[in-house]
Amino acid sequence: MTASDGWEKVEDETVPADVAKMRRHLSEVFSSVKLPCGRTLPNRLVKVSLYEHLAELGGGPPNLNHLGLYSRWAHGNWGMILTGNVQVMGDHLDLGRDIVVPEELTEETVEPFIKLAAAIRQHQSADEPIKTDGRTLAIMQLSHAGGQSPNFLGGRRPFVPPFAPSAVPLDFRPHEGAGLGLILSNTLSSFMHHVMFLTPQEMSKRTIDMVVDAFVRGAQLAARSGFDGIELHGGHGYLIAEFISLKTNLRTDEFSATSHPLHFLWRIVSAIRAPGVVPPDFVVGVKLNAADYIDGSSPASAEGTAKSDNTDDEQRVLSHVREIASWKMVDFIEVSGGSYENPKFVNSSASSRRQALFSRFSRRALAELEKDHAKERPLVLLTGGLTTSELFASALQERHADLLGVGRLSILYPELPRLLKEATSTGEAGFLNTLEHTYLAAGKKPWDVAPDLRKMPAHTRAERALTGFISSSWARIPPTVRPQFPKLIGAGVEMAWYNVVMRNIATGAADADVGDGLGATVRMWMYIAPGSSWDWTMWAGLIAVALLITYVF
């Protein structure tokens, strides 16, 4: 029997040709891979960091909702699971509900993190011997929001500015056009921008040392808790990215972005790798965002007209990848900031400078490392737009990545690797076909799919009716007089939608209705963490501010 008959001989089994193709297609995805530190991932699929908004207001330790969420991901047999942002300093939060590294590592303060690591490892006892090969690696992402830490929600007293490399305010770019609506929009945007994002304080050498020590404490927390390693968040305009950026770092000392852009990151990595700080096989990763390398742009404003030959940005980021690899202290480099396309259909003239840079970067980063650092080089973790099994396979086969970062798809399918593996072993293509037709793969928003209102309880139908009425009424206002909500950073309403889905997974209500865009936004902020000490009066007093911030983001 030949392949032309529609069947193929695979080892001792005769299977349909399409099943044999599918198995070849995904075989590398489920191959193991070794990190320079010696740890091994059982497969190439990585659940990357996502904004969770699950901690108590003002920041705090992991709680029951974190444990529920990560326990669900643990059942998926991922190669590696990264936590969401764990802020190394409680006075530089993102949106107020981040996990925070405690100021002192005691038995009591470390305990919640031990439980989180155990949830990912699926060990019930911290005393149980930890298996180091063939299991999911648990990685804690460490972050510092820097100058992007907002007023009120950032963990500081009101109107106390955050720290940053230089006293450079965040960009404010007014909406272009004419009409009363745009005047109102720009007035609202300008007011919100200046109230919520203060001009930061320039960091002194002493402050820099203090922050480096905070990152080291975060790594020690991860090691003591049973995590396999950490990832340093060097993207999205946070503090490490601010030191790298030519726009936000105007320093002329040894931390200058012109002459020493990676010195701050090197200080952190070398301090973590110093003898006795963490175990020798402790994983250290770094996240870089291609959008941060667009000259003169913040991550939020990098969209624009693509340049046909914008090589300066590309050379700069590639030189940074090479330099990080030369340190021989980093195990993987995460590349994000765009949407990966099938190499067969890649268009070099992408629709924005951000996407154009990401497309080139994703193709060249691994090649650069293999050329210059073939032995014990950092692995490349590619994150952005990997939504189908074909894209998983092509990213590996075309040598654009060693590891595949999955974000929003991991929310829709927390057990994605296991489901993919089962599909390839049984020859059932149903799940693969489902992946091909998700709204992520189609480039749609999650609320574009009309829900079946008949299956919803009465209160949910009422909420849908109210939010639908508000949205449709707003859309009827003529564009010339309709204000546009300000956009600064982040994904806004869509982020809120996925956040509520994660919360539903955490509480065991994965099939519960999330609401439309407006409904999800309200639900995201209408949240009290398990065991939170905030009473209803204090919480309700912050909701109005929080809702405004949601629209800013």
Coordinates of C-alpha atoms in Angstrom, one line a residue:
M1 CA 0.0 0.0 0.0
T2 CA 1.5 3.4 -1.0
A3 CA 1.0 7.0 -0.1
S4 CA -0.8 7.4 -3.4
D5 CA -3.5 5.1 -2.1
G6 CA -4.1 7.6 0.8
W7 CA -2.3 5.4 3.3
E8 CA 1.3 5.3 4.7
K9 CA 3.3 2.8 6.6
V10 CA 4.5 4.5 9.9
E11 CA 6.8 2.1 11.8
D12 CA 4.6 -1.0 12.1
E13 CA 1.3 0.8 11.7
T14 CA -0.5 1.7 8.5
V15 CA -2.3 5.0 8.9
P16 CA -4.2 7.4 6.7
A17 CA -1.8 9.8 4.8
D18 CA -3.2 12.9 6.5
V19 CA -2.6 11.4 9.9
A20 CA 1.0 10.5 9.0
K21 CA 1.5 14.1 7.8
M22 CA 0.1 15.5 11.0
R23 CA 2.4 13.4 13.1
R24 CA 5.5 14.5 11.1
H25 CA 4.1 18.0 11.3
L26 CA 4.2 18.1 15.1
S27 CA 6.9 15.7 15.9
E28 CA 9.5 18.4 16.7
V29 CA 7.0 20.3 18.8
F30 CA 6.9 17.4 21.3
S31 CA 10.7 16.8 21.3
S32 CA 12.6 17.6 24.4
V33 CA 15.3 20.3 24.5
K34 CA 18.0 21.1 27.0
L35 CA 18.8 24.6 28.4
P36 CA 22.4 25.7 28.9
C37 CA 22.1 25.4 32.7
G38 CA 21.3 21.7 32.2
R39 CA 17.6 21.6 32.8
T40 CA 15.4 19.9 30.2
L41 CA 12.0 20.8 28.8
P42 CA 9.8 17.8 27.8
N43 CA 8.4 19.7 24.8
R44 CA 8.7 23.1 23.0
L45 CA 5.3 24.6 24.1
V46 CA 5.6 27.4 26.7
K47 CA 2.8 29.1 28.5
V48 CA 4.1 32.6 28.6
S49 CA 3.4 35.4 31.1
L50 CA 0.0 37.0 31.0
Y51 CA -1.5 39.9 33.0
E52 CA -3.7 38.2 35.6
H53 CA -5.2 40.9 37.9
L54 CA -5.8 38.3 40.6
A55 CA -3.9 39.6 43.6
E56 CA -5.3 41.9 46.3
L57 CA -5.6 45.6 45.5
G58 CA -2.2 47.2 46.3
G59 CA -0.3 43.9 45.5
G60 CA 0.3 40.9 47.5
P61 CA 1.2 37.1 47.5
P62 CA -0.3 34.4 45.4
N63 CA -3.8 33.4 46.6
L64 CA -6.3 30.6 46.0
N65 CA -7.3 32.0 42.6
H66 CA -3.7 31.8 41.4
L67 CA -3.4 28.2 42.6
G68 CA -6.6 27.3 40.8
L69 CA -5.5 28.8 37.6
Y70 CA -2.0 27.3 37.6
S71 CA -3.3 23.9 38.6
R72 CA -5.4 23.9 35.4
W73 CA -2.4 24.9 33.3
A74 CA -0.3 22.2 35.1
H75 CA -2.6 19.5 33.7
G76 CA -1.7 20.6 30.2
N77 CA 1.8 19.1 30.2
W78 CA 3.5 22.3 29.0
G79 CA 7.2 22.3 28.5
M80 CA 7.5 25.4 30.7
I81 CA 5.0 27.6 32.5
L82 CA 5.8 31.2 33.2
T83 CA 4.0 33.2 35.9
G84 CA 2.5 36.6 35.2
N85 CA 4.4 39.7 36.4
V86 CA 5.8 39.3 39.9
Q87 CA 6.9 42.8 40.8
V88 CA 10.1 43.1 42.7
M89 CA 9.1 46.3 44.5
G90 CA 5.6 46.9 45.9
D91 CA 5.8 50.6 45.2
H92 CA 6.1 50.2 41.4
L93 CA 3.1 48.1 40.4
D94 CA 1.4 48.0 37.1
L95 CA -2.4 48.0 37.5
G96 CA -2.5 47.5 41.3
R97 CA -3.2 43.7 41.5
D98 CA 0.2 42.3 40.9
I99 CA 2.0 39.6 42.8
V100 CA 4.8 41.2 44.8
V101 CA 8.1 39.9 46.1
P102 CA 8.1 40.3 49.9
E103 CA 10.5 42.7 51.4
E104 CA 11.8 40.0 53.7
L105 CA 12.0 36.3 52.8
T106 CA 10.7 34.5 55.9
E107 CA 9.0 31.1 56.3
E108 CA 5.7 32.9 56.4
T109 CA 6.2 35.2 53.4
V110 CA 7.7 32.4 51.2
E111 CA 4.9 29.9 51.9
P112 CA 2.3 31.3 49.4
F113 CA 5.0 31.0 46.6
I114 CA 5.8 27.5 47.6
K115 CA 2.2 26.6 47.1
L116 CA 2.2 28.3 43.7
A117 CA 5.3 26.4 42.6
A118 CA 3.7 23.2 43.9
A119 CA 0.5 23.9 41.9
I120 CA 2.6 24.1 38.7
R121 CA 4.6 21.0 39.6
Q122 CA 1.5 19.2 40.8
H123 CA 3.3 18.0 43.9
Q124 CA 1.2 18.1 47.1
S125 CA 4.1 18.3 49.5
A126 CA 7.0 20.7 49.3
D127 CA 9.1 17.9 51.0
E128 CA 8.6 15.6 48.1
P129 CA 11.7 15.1 46.0
I130 CA 11.6 17.3 42.9
K131 CA 12.0 15.6 39.6
T132 CA 14.3 17.7 37.4
D133 CA 13.8 16.1 34.0
G134 CA 10.8 15.3 31.9
R135 CA 8.4 17.6 33.7
T136 CA 7.1 21.0 33.3
L137 CA 9.5 23.7 34.4
A138 CA 8.1 26.5 36.6
I139 CA 9.5 29.9 35.9
M140 CA 8.7 33.1 37.8
Q141 CA 8.7 36.3 35.8
L142 CA 10.3 39.2 37.6
S143 CA 9.4 42.7 36.7
H144 CA 9.6 46.4 37.7
A145 CA 7.1 48.8 36.1
G146 CA 9.5 51.8 36.2
G147 CA 8.1 55.0 34.8
Q148 CA 5.0 53.2 33.6
S149 CA 3.8 52.6 37.2
P150 CA 0.6 54.7 37.4
N151 CA -0.4 57.2 40.0
F152 CA -2.9 55.9 42.6
L153 CA -2.6 52.2 41.5
G154 CA 1.2 51.9 41.5
G155 CA 1.6 51.3 45.2
R156 CA 2.9 54.7 46.1
R157 CA 1.2 57.7 47.9
P158 CA -0.8 59.8 45.4
F159 CA 1.3 62.1 43.2
V160 CA 4.6 60.5 44.3
P161 CA 6.4 59.9 40.9
P162 CA 7.9 56.5 40.0
F163 CA 11.6 55.9 39.4
A164 CA 13.0 55.6 35.9
P165 CA 16.5 55.9 34.3
S166 CA 15.8 59.5 33.3
A167 CA 13.1 62.1 34.0
V168 CA 11.4 61.5 30.7
P169 CA 7.6 61.6 30.7
L170 CA 5.6 59.0 28.8
D171 CA 4.5 60.0 25.4
F172 CA 1.2 61.8 24.9
R173 CA 0.0 61.7 21.3
P174 CA -3.3 63.5 20.6
H175 CA -5.9 62.1 18.2
E176 CA -5.5 63.6 14.8
G177 CA -8.4 65.3 13.0
A178 CA -11.0 68.0 13.6
G179 CA -14.4 68.4 15.4
L180 CA -15.8 68.8 18.8
G181 CA -15.4 65.1 19.6
L182 CA -11.7 65.2 19.0
I183 CA -11.3 68.3 21.1
L184 CA -13.0 66.6 23.9
S185 CA -11.0 63.4 23.4
N186 CA -7.7 65.2 23.4
T187 CA -8.7 67.2 26.5
L188 CA -9.7 64.1 28.3
S189 CA -6.6 62.2 27.1
S190 CA -4.3 65.0 28.2
F191 CA -5.9 65.3 31.6
M192 CA -5.9 61.5 32.3
H193 CA -2.3 61.1 31.0
H194 CA -0.9 63.8 33.2
V195 CA -2.8 62.7 36.3
M196 CA -2.2 59.0 36.0
F197 CA 1.4 59.0 34.6
L198 CA 3.7 61.4 36.4
T199 CA 7.1 62.5 35.1
P200 CA 9.4 60.0 36.8
Q201 CA 12.3 60.6 39.1
E202 CA 15.8 59.9 37.7
M203 CA 17.4 57.0 39.5
S204 CA 20.5 57.6 41.5
K205 CA 23.3 55.0 41.8
R206 CA 22.0 54.1 45.2
T207 CA 18.4 53.6 43.8
I208 CA 19.8 51.4 41.0
D209 CA 21.7 49.3 43.6
M210 CA 18.5 49.0 45.6
V211 CA 16.5 47.8 42.5
V212 CA 19.2 45.3 41.5
D213 CA 19.1 43.9 45.1
A214 CA 15.3 43.6 44.7
F215 CA 15.7 41.5 41.5
V216 CA 18.2 39.3 43.3
R217 CA 15.7 38.9 46.2
G218 CA 13.1 37.8 43.7
A219 CA 15.4 35.2 42.2
Q220 CA 16.2 33.9 45.7
L221 CA 12.4 33.8 46.5
A222 CA 11.9 31.7 43.3
A223 CA 14.7 29.3 44.3
R224 CA 13.5 28.9 47.8
S225 CA 9.9 28.4 46.7
G226 CA 10.7 25.5 44.4
F227 CA 10.6 27.3 41.1
D228 CA 13.0 26.1 38.4
G229 CA 14.1 29.6 37.4
I230 CA 13.1 33.2 36.6
E231 CA 12.6 35.4 33.6
L232 CA 13.6 39.1 33.7
H233 CA 11.0 41.2 32.0
G234 CA 13.0 43.4 29.6
G235 CA 10.1 44.5 27.4
H236 CA 6.9 46.5 27.2
G237 CA 8.5 49.7 28.3
Y238 CA 9.1 48.5 31.9
L239 CA 12.2 49.5 33.8
I240 CA 14.8 47.2 32.1
A241 CA 13.4 48.3 28.7
E242 CA 13.6 51.9 29.8
F243 CA 17.3 51.5 30.5
I244 CA 17.8 50.0 27.0
S245 CA 15.7 52.6 25.2
L246 CA 17.4 55.6 23.6
K247 CA 14.3 57.6 24.2
T248 CA 13.7 57.0 27.9
N249 CA 17.3 56.7 29.0
L250 CA 19.3 60.0 28.6
R251 CA 22.0 59.2 31.1
T252 CA 25.7 59.8 30.3
D253 CA 27.1 57.5 33.0
E254 CA 27.9 53.8 32.8
F255 CA 24.2 53.1 32.4
S256 CA 23.9 55.2 29.2
A257 CA 21.6 53.8 26.5
T258 CA 24.0 55.1 23.9
S259 CA 27.2 53.5 25.2
H260 CA 26.1 50.8 27.7
P261 CA 22.4 50.0 27.0
L262 CA 22.5 46.5 28.6
H263 CA 24.6 47.4 31.7
F264 CA 21.6 47.6 34.0
L265 CA 20.4 44.2 32.8
W266 CA 23.9 42.8 33.1
R267 CA 24.1 44.0 36.7
I268 CA 21.0 42.1 37.5
V269 CA 21.9 38.9 35.7
S270 CA 25.5 38.8 37.1
A271 CA 24.2 39.5 40.6
I272 CA 21.8 36.6 40.3
R273 CA 24.5 34.3 38.9
A274 CA 27.0 35.2 41.7
P275 CA 28.2 32.2 43.6
G276 CA 25.7 31.0 46.3
V277 CA 22.8 33.1 45.2
V278 CA 20.9 30.5 43.3
P279 CA 21.6 26.8 42.4
P280 CA 23.9 26.2 39.4
D281 CA 21.1 24.7 37.4
F282 CA 18.7 27.6 38.1
V283 CA 17.1 28.8 34.8
V284 CA 17.5 32.5 33.9
G285 CA 15.7 34.0 31.0
V286 CA 15.3 37.4 29.5
K287 CA 12.3 38.9 27.7
L288 CA 12.8 41.4 24.9
N289 CA 10.1 43.2 22.9
A290 CA 10.8 44.2 19.3
A291 CA 8.4 47.1 19.6
D292 CA 10.7 48.7 22.3
Y293 CA 13.4 49.1 19.6
I294 CA 11.4 51.4 17.3
D295 CA 13.3 54.6 17.5
G296 CA 11.3 57.5 18.9
S297 CA 8.4 55.4 19.8
S298 CA 6.9 53.9 23.0
P299 CA 5.5 50.3 22.8
A300 CA 2.0 51.8 22.5
S301 CA 2.8 54.2 19.7
A302 CA 5.0 52.0 17.6
E303 CA 2.3 51.5 15.0
G304 CA 2.9 53.6 11.9
T305 CA 4.0 53.4 8.3
A306 CA 6.4 50.6 7.7
K307 CA 9.8 51.5 6.3
S308 CA 11.1 49.3 3.5
D309 CA 14.6 49.2 4.9
N310 CA 14.5 50.0 8.6
T311 CA 17.7 48.2 9.4
D312 CA 19.1 50.3 12.3
D313 CA 16.4 49.0 14.7
E314 CA 17.0 45.5 13.6
Q315 CA 20.8 45.6 14.0
R316 CA 20.5 47.2 17.4
V317 CA 18.2 44.5 18.8
L318 CA 20.3 41.7 17.2
S319 CA 23.5 43.1 18.7
H320 CA 21.8 43.0 22.1
V321 CA 20.8 39.4 21.6
R322 CA 24.4 38.6 20.7
E323 CA 25.7 40.5 23.7
I324 CA 23.4 38.7 26.1
A325 CA 24.4 35.4 24.7
S326 CA 28.1 36.3 25.2
W327 CA 27.6 36.6 28.9
K328 CA 27.1 32.8 29.2
M329 CA 24.6 33.4 32.0
V330 CA 21.2 33.4 30.2
D331 CA 19.3 30.2 29.3
F332 CA 16.6 31.6 27.0
I333 CA 15.7 34.9 25.3
E334 CA 12.0 35.5 24.7
V335 CA 11.3 37.5 21.6
S336 CA 7.9 39.2 21.5
G337 CA 6.3 42.3 20.1
G338 CA 4.5 41.2 16.9
S339 CA 2.5 38.4 15.2
Y340 CA 4.3 35.5 13.7
E341 CA 3.4 34.6 10.1
N342 CA 3.8 31.4 8.1
P343 CA 7.2 31.8 6.4
K344 CA 5.5 30.8 3.1
F345 CA 3.4 33.9 3.3
V346 CA 5.7 36.4 5.0
N347 CA 5.5 39.9 3.6
S348 CA 8.6 41.9 4.3
S349 CA 6.6 45.2 4.0
A350 CA 4.5 44.6 7.0
S351 CA 1.7 47.0 7.9
S352 CA 3.7 48.7 10.7
R353 CA 7.2 49.3 11.8
R354 CA 6.6 47.2 14.8
Q355 CA 5.4 44.2 12.8
A356 CA 8.1 44.6 10.1
L357 CA 10.8 44.6 12.8
F358 CA 9.3 41.6 14.6
S359 CA 9.1 39.6 11.3
R360 CA 12.7 40.2 10.5
F361 CA 13.8 39.7 14.1
S362 CA 12.0 36.4 14.5
R363 CA 13.8 35.1 11.5
R364 CA 17.3 36.3 12.3
A365 CA 17.7 36.0 16.1
L366 CA 18.2 32.3 16.1
A367 CA 20.5 32.3 13.1
E368 CA 22.7 34.9 14.8
L369 CA 23.0 32.8 17.9
E370 CA 23.7 29.6 16.1
K371 CA 26.4 31.3 14.1
D372 CA 28.2 33.0 17.0
H373 CA 27.3 30.9 20.0
A374 CA 26.7 27.4 18.7
K375 CA 27.7 25.8 21.9
E376 CA 25.5 26.3 25.0
R377 CA 23.7 29.3 23.4
P378 CA 20.5 30.6 24.9
L379 CA 17.3 29.1 23.4
V380 CA 15.0 31.5 21.5
L381 CA 11.4 31.6 22.8
L382 CA 9.2 33.1 20.1
T383 CA 5.9 34.7 21.4
G384 CA 3.3 36.4 19.2
G385 CA 0.6 35.0 16.9
L386 CA 1.3 31.3 17.2
T387 CA -2.3 30.2 17.0
T388 CA -2.4 27.0 14.8
S389 CA -0.5 23.7 14.7
E390 CA 0.9 24.7 11.3
L391 CA 2.5 27.8 12.7
F392 CA 3.9 25.8 15.7
A393 CA 5.6 23.4 13.3
S394 CA 6.8 26.0 10.8
A395 CA 8.4 28.2 13.5
L396 CA 10.6 25.2 14.5
Q397 CA 11.2 23.7 11.1
E398 CA 12.2 27.1 9.5
R399 CA 14.6 27.6 12.4
H400 CA 12.9 30.8 13.7
A401 CA 12.6 29.5 17.3
D402 CA 13.6 26.8 19.7
L403 CA 10.6 27.3 22.0
L404 CA 7.0 28.3 21.2
G405 CA 5.4 30.9 23.4
V406 CA 1.6 30.6 23.8
G407 CA -0.4 33.4 25.5
R408 CA -4.1 33.9 24.8
L409 CA -4.5 30.5 23.2
S410 CA -3.4 29.0 26.5
I411 CA -6.4 30.8 28.1
L412 CA -8.8 29.3 25.6
Y413 CA -7.2 25.9 25.9
P414 CA -5.3 25.5 29.2
E415 CA -4.4 21.9 28.4
L416 CA -3.3 22.7 24.8
P417 CA -0.1 20.5 24.7
R418 CA -1.9 17.5 26.0
L419 CA -4.7 17.9 23.6
L420 CA -2.3 18.3 20.7
K421 CA -0.4 15.3 21.7
E422 CA -3.5 13.2 22.0
A423 CA -4.6 14.4 18.6
T424 CA -1.4 13.3 17.0
S425 CA -1.2 9.9 18.8
T426 CA -4.8 8.9 18.0
G427 CA -5.0 10.4 14.6
E428 CA -8.1 12.4 15.4
A429 CA -7.8 15.8 13.5
G430 CA -10.9 17.3 15.2
F431 CA -8.9 19.4 17.7
L432 CA -6.4 20.6 15.1
N433 CA -9.3 21.7 12.9
T434 CA -10.8 23.5 15.9
L435 CA -7.5 25.4 16.4
E436 CA -7.5 26.5 12.7
H437 CA -10.9 28.2 13.2
T438 CA -10.6 30.0 16.5
Y439 CA -11.2 33.7 16.4
L440 CA -7.6 34.2 17.3
A441 CA -6.5 32.4 14.1
A442 CA -9.1 34.4 12.2
G443 CA -7.9 37.7 13.7
K444 CA -11.3 38.5 15.3
K445 CA -12.1 39.8 18.7
P446 CA -13.7 37.3 21.2
W447 CA -16.9 39.1 21.5
D448 CA -17.4 39.1 17.7
V449 CA -19.0 35.6 18.1
A450 CA -22.7 36.1 19.0
P451 CA -23.6 34.1 22.2
D452 CA -26.7 32.0 22.6
L453 CA -28.7 34.2 24.9
R454 CA -31.3 31.4 25.5
K455 CA -28.7 29.4 27.5
M456 CA -27.8 32.3 29.8
P457 CA -29.4 33.0 33.2
A458 CA -31.7 36.0 33.5
H459 CA -29.2 38.3 35.2
T460 CA -26.6 37.6 32.5
R461 CA -29.1 38.4 29.7
A462 CA -30.0 41.6 31.6
E463 CA -26.3 42.6 31.8
R464 CA -25.9 41.9 28.1
A465 CA -28.9 44.0 27.2
L466 CA -27.7 46.9 29.3
T467 CA -24.1 46.9 28.0
G468 CA -25.3 46.4 24.5
F469 CA -27.6 49.4 24.8
I470 CA -24.8 51.6 26.2
S471 CA -22.4 50.5 23.4
S472 CA -25.0 51.0 20.6
S473 CA -26.0 54.4 22.0
W474 CA -22.4 55.5 22.1
A475 CA -21.9 54.3 18.5
R476 CA -24.9 56.5 17.3
I477 CA -23.2 59.7 18.4
P478 CA -21.8 61.4 15.3
P479 CA -18.0 60.8 15.0
T480 CA -17.3 64.6 14.9
V481 CA -18.7 65.1 18.4
R482 CA -18.1 61.6 19.9
P483 CA -15.1 61.6 22.3
Q484 CA -12.5 58.9 21.8
F485 CA -11.2 57.3 24.9
P486 CA -7.5 57.8 25.4
K487 CA -5.1 55.0 24.5
L488 CA -1.7 54.9 26.0
I489 CA -0.4 51.4 26.7
G490 CA -1.8 47.9 26.6
A491 CA -4.6 46.0 25.1
G492 CA -7.6 47.5 26.9
V493 CA -10.9 45.8 26.6
E494 CA -9.6 42.7 25.0
M495 CA -7.1 42.3 27.9
A496 CA -10.1 42.6 30.3
W497 CA -12.0 39.9 28.4
Y498 CA -9.2 37.4 28.7
N499 CA -8.6 38.3 32.3
V500 CA -12.2 37.4 33.2
V501 CA -11.8 34.1 31.4
M502 CA -8.7 33.3 33.5
R503 CA -10.7 34.2 36.7
N504 CA -13.5 31.9 35.6
I505 CA -10.9 29.1 35.1
A506 CA -9.4 29.8 38.5
T507 CA -12.7 29.5 40.3
G508 CA -13.9 26.4 38.4
A509 CA -16.4 28.3 36.3
A510 CA -14.6 28.1 33.0
D511 CA -17.9 27.9 31.0
A512 CA -19.4 30.9 32.6
D513 CA -20.3 33.9 30.4
V514 CA -17.6 36.6 30.2
G515 CA -19.7 39.3 28.8
D516 CA -19.1 41.6 25.9
G517 CA -16.3 44.1 25.8
L518 CA -17.9 46.6 28.2
G519 CA -19.2 43.9 30.5
A520 CA -15.8 42.2 30.7
T521 CA -14.2 45.5 31.5
V522 CA -16.5 46.1 34.4
R523 CA -16.1 42.6 35.7
M524 CA -12.4 42.8 35.6
W525 CA -12.4 45.7 38.1
M526 CA -15.3 44.4 40.1
Y527 CA -13.1 41.9 42.0
I528 CA -12.1 41.2 45.5
A529 CA -9.2 38.8 46.0
P530 CA -9.6 35.8 48.3
G531 CA -8.6 36.8 51.8
S532 CA -8.3 40.5 50.9
S533 CA -8.2 42.9 53.8
W534 CA -9.8 45.7 51.8
D535 CA -13.3 46.4 53.0
W536 CA -16.2 47.3 50.6
T537 CA -15.9 51.1 51.4
M538 CA -12.3 51.4 50.4
W539 CA -12.8 49.1 47.4
A540 CA -15.8 51.0 46.1
G541 CA -14.0 54.3 46.4
L542 CA -11.3 53.1 43.9
I543 CA -13.6 51.6 41.3
A544 CA -14.4 54.9 39.6
V545 CA -10.6 55.6 39.2
A546 CA -10.0 52.0 38.1
L547 CA -12.7 52.1 35.4
L548 CA -11.2 55.3 33.9
I549 CA -7.8 53.7 33.9
T550 CA -9.3 50.7 32.0
Y551 CA -10.2 52.9 29.2
V552 CA -6.8 54.6 29.3
F553 CA -5.3 51.1 28.8

